[in-house]
Coordinates of C-alpha atoms in Angstrom, one line a residue:
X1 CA 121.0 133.6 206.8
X2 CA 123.6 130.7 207.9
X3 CA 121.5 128.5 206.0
X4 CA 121.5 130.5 202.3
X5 CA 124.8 131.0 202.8
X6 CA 125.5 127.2 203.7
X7 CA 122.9 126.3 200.1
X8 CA 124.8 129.4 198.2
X9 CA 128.3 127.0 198.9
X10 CA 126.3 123.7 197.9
X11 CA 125.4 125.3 194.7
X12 CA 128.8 127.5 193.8
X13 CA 131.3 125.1 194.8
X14 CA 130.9 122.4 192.0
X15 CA 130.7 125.1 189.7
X16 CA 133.9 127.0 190.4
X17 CA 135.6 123.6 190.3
X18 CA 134.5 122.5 187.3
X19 CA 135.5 126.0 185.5
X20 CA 138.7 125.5 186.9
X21 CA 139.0 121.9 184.6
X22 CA 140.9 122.7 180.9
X23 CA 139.0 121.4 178.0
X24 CA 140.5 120.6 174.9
X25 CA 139.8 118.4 171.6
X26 CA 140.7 116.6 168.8
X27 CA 139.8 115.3 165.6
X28 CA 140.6 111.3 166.7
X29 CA 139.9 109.8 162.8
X30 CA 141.9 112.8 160.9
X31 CA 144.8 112.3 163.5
X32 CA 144.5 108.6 162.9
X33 CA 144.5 108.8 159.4
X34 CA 148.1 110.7 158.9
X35 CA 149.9 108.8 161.2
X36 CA 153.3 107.4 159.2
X37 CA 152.8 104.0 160.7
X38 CA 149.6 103.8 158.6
X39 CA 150.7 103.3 155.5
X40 CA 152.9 99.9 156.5
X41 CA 149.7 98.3 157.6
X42 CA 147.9 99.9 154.8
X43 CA 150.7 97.8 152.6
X44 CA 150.9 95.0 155.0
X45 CA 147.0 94.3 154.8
X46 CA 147.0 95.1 150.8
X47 CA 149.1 92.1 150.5
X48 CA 147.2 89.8 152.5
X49 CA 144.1 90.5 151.1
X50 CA 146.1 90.1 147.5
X51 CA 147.4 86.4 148.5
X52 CA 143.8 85.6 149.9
X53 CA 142.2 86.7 146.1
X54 CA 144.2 84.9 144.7
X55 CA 144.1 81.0 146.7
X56 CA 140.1 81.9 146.5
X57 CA 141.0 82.1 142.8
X58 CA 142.8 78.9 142.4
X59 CA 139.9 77.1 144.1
X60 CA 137.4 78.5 142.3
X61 CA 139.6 77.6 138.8
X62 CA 139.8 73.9 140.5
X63 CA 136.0 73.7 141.0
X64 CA 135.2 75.5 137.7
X65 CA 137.7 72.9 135.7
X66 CA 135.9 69.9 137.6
X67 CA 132.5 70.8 137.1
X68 CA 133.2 71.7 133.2
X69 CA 134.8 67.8 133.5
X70 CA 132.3 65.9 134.6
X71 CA 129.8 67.5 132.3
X72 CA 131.8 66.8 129.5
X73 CA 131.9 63.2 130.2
X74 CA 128.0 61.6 131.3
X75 CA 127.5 59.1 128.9
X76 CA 127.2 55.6 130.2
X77 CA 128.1 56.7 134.1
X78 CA 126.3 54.8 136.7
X79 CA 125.3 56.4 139.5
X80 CA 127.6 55.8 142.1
X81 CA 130.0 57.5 139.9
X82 CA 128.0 60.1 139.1
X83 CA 127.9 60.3 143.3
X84 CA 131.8 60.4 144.0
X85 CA 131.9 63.1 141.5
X86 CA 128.8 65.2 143.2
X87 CA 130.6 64.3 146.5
X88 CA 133.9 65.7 145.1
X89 CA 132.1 68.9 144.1
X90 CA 130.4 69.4 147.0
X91 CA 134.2 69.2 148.8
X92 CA 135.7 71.5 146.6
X93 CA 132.8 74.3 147.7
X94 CA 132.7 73.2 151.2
X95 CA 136.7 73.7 150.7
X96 CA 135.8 77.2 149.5
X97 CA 133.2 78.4 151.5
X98 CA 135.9 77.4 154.9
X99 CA 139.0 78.9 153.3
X100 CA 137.1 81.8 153.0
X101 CA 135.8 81.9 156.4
X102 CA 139.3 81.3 157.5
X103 CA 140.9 83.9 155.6
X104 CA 138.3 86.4 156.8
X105 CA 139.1 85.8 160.5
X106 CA 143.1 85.4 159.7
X107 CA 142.4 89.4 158.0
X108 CA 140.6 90.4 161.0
X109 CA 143.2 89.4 163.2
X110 CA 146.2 90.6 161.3
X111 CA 145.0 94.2 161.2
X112 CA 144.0 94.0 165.1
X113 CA 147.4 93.5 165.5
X114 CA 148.7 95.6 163.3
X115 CA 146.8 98.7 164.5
X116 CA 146.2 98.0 167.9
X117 CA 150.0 99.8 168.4
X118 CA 149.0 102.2 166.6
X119 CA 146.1 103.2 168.2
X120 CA 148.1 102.9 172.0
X121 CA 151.0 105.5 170.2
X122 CA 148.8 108.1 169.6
X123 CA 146.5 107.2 173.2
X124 CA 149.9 108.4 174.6
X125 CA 150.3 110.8 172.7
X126 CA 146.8 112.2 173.8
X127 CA 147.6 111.7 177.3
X128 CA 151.1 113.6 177.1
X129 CA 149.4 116.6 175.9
X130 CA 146.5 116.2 178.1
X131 CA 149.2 115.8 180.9
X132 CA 151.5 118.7 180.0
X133 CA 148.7 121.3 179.0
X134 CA 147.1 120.4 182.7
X135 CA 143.4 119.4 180.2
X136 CA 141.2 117.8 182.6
X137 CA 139.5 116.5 179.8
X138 CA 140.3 116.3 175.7
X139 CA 137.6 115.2 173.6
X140 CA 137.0 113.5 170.0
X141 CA 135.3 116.2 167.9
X142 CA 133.7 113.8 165.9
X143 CA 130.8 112.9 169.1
X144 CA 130.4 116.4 170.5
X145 CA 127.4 118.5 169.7
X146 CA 128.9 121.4 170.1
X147 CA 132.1 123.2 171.0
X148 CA 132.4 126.1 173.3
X149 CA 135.2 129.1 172.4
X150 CA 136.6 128.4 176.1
X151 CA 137.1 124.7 174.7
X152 CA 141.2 124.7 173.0
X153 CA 142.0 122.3 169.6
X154 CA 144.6 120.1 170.8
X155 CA 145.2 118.2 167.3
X156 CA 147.9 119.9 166.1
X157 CA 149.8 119.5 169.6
X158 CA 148.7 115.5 169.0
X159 CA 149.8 115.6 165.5
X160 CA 153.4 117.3 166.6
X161 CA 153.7 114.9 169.5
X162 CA 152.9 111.9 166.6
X163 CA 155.7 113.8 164.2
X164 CA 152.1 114.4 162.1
X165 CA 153.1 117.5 160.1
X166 CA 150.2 118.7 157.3

């Protein structure tokens, strides 16, 4: 008997504690996605990307222009001019292809640091909620299979704590 009763306690125990936990969730992305700061980075990043079209641009005008040059003009070259002027076209795309690369990286880096603060606001925001609605736990929607009716949707006390309004 002691020992059912002892196994009975093993078994019940974890469960009654884990019904006690508050579960909420939220729709991570959607919240994301209407947060005011958005739209400067949005704006930010359209510009850069703008200024990186249009130095790709020039280069590519540069190289165009040479290559239309030095096919204008082959007539009675010998061939260590007709070298330099491979070896200048071959800079101008190597000149390219690395500006591009560049740029790229520089992008990637700008809108890390751009969102990053972002993405710590609204954590906090999560966490305040979580904190002052005593969750145990609040979940992105978007990875969980399925949602019980004892689970609560916290997103619109994320989006209020954000100054979201929709």
């Amino acid at each position: 008997m002691f020992k059912k009763l002892i196994l009975l306690l093993i078994v019940i125990a974890p469960m009654s504690m884990f019904a006690q936990d508050k579960i909420a969730y939220i729709n991570a992305n959607e919240i994301f996605s209407k947060m005011p700061e958005l739209k400067d980075v949005e704006t930010k990043l359209a510009a850069k990307s703008e200024t990186i079209k249009k130095n790709a641009a020039a280069i590519e005008a540069e190289y165009t222009k040479k290559v239309e040059e030095f096919q204008k003009d082959t007539t009675n070259l010998t061939e260590s001019v007709l070298l330099d002027r491979q070896t200048q076209l071959d800079g101008l795309r190597d000149r390219y292809q690395n500006f591009i690369q560049t740029s790229q990286a520089e992008f990637e880096k700008e809108q890390q640091t751009l969102i990053t603060p972002i993405q710590q606001k609204m954590r906090q925001a999560i966490k305040d909620v979580g904190d002052e609605n005593n969750y145990s736990y609040i979940l992105d929607a978007a990875t969980l299979l399925h949602i019980g009716s004892h689970a609560t949707d916290a997103s619109k006390m994320v989006k209020t704590k954000l100054g979201i309004t929709d």
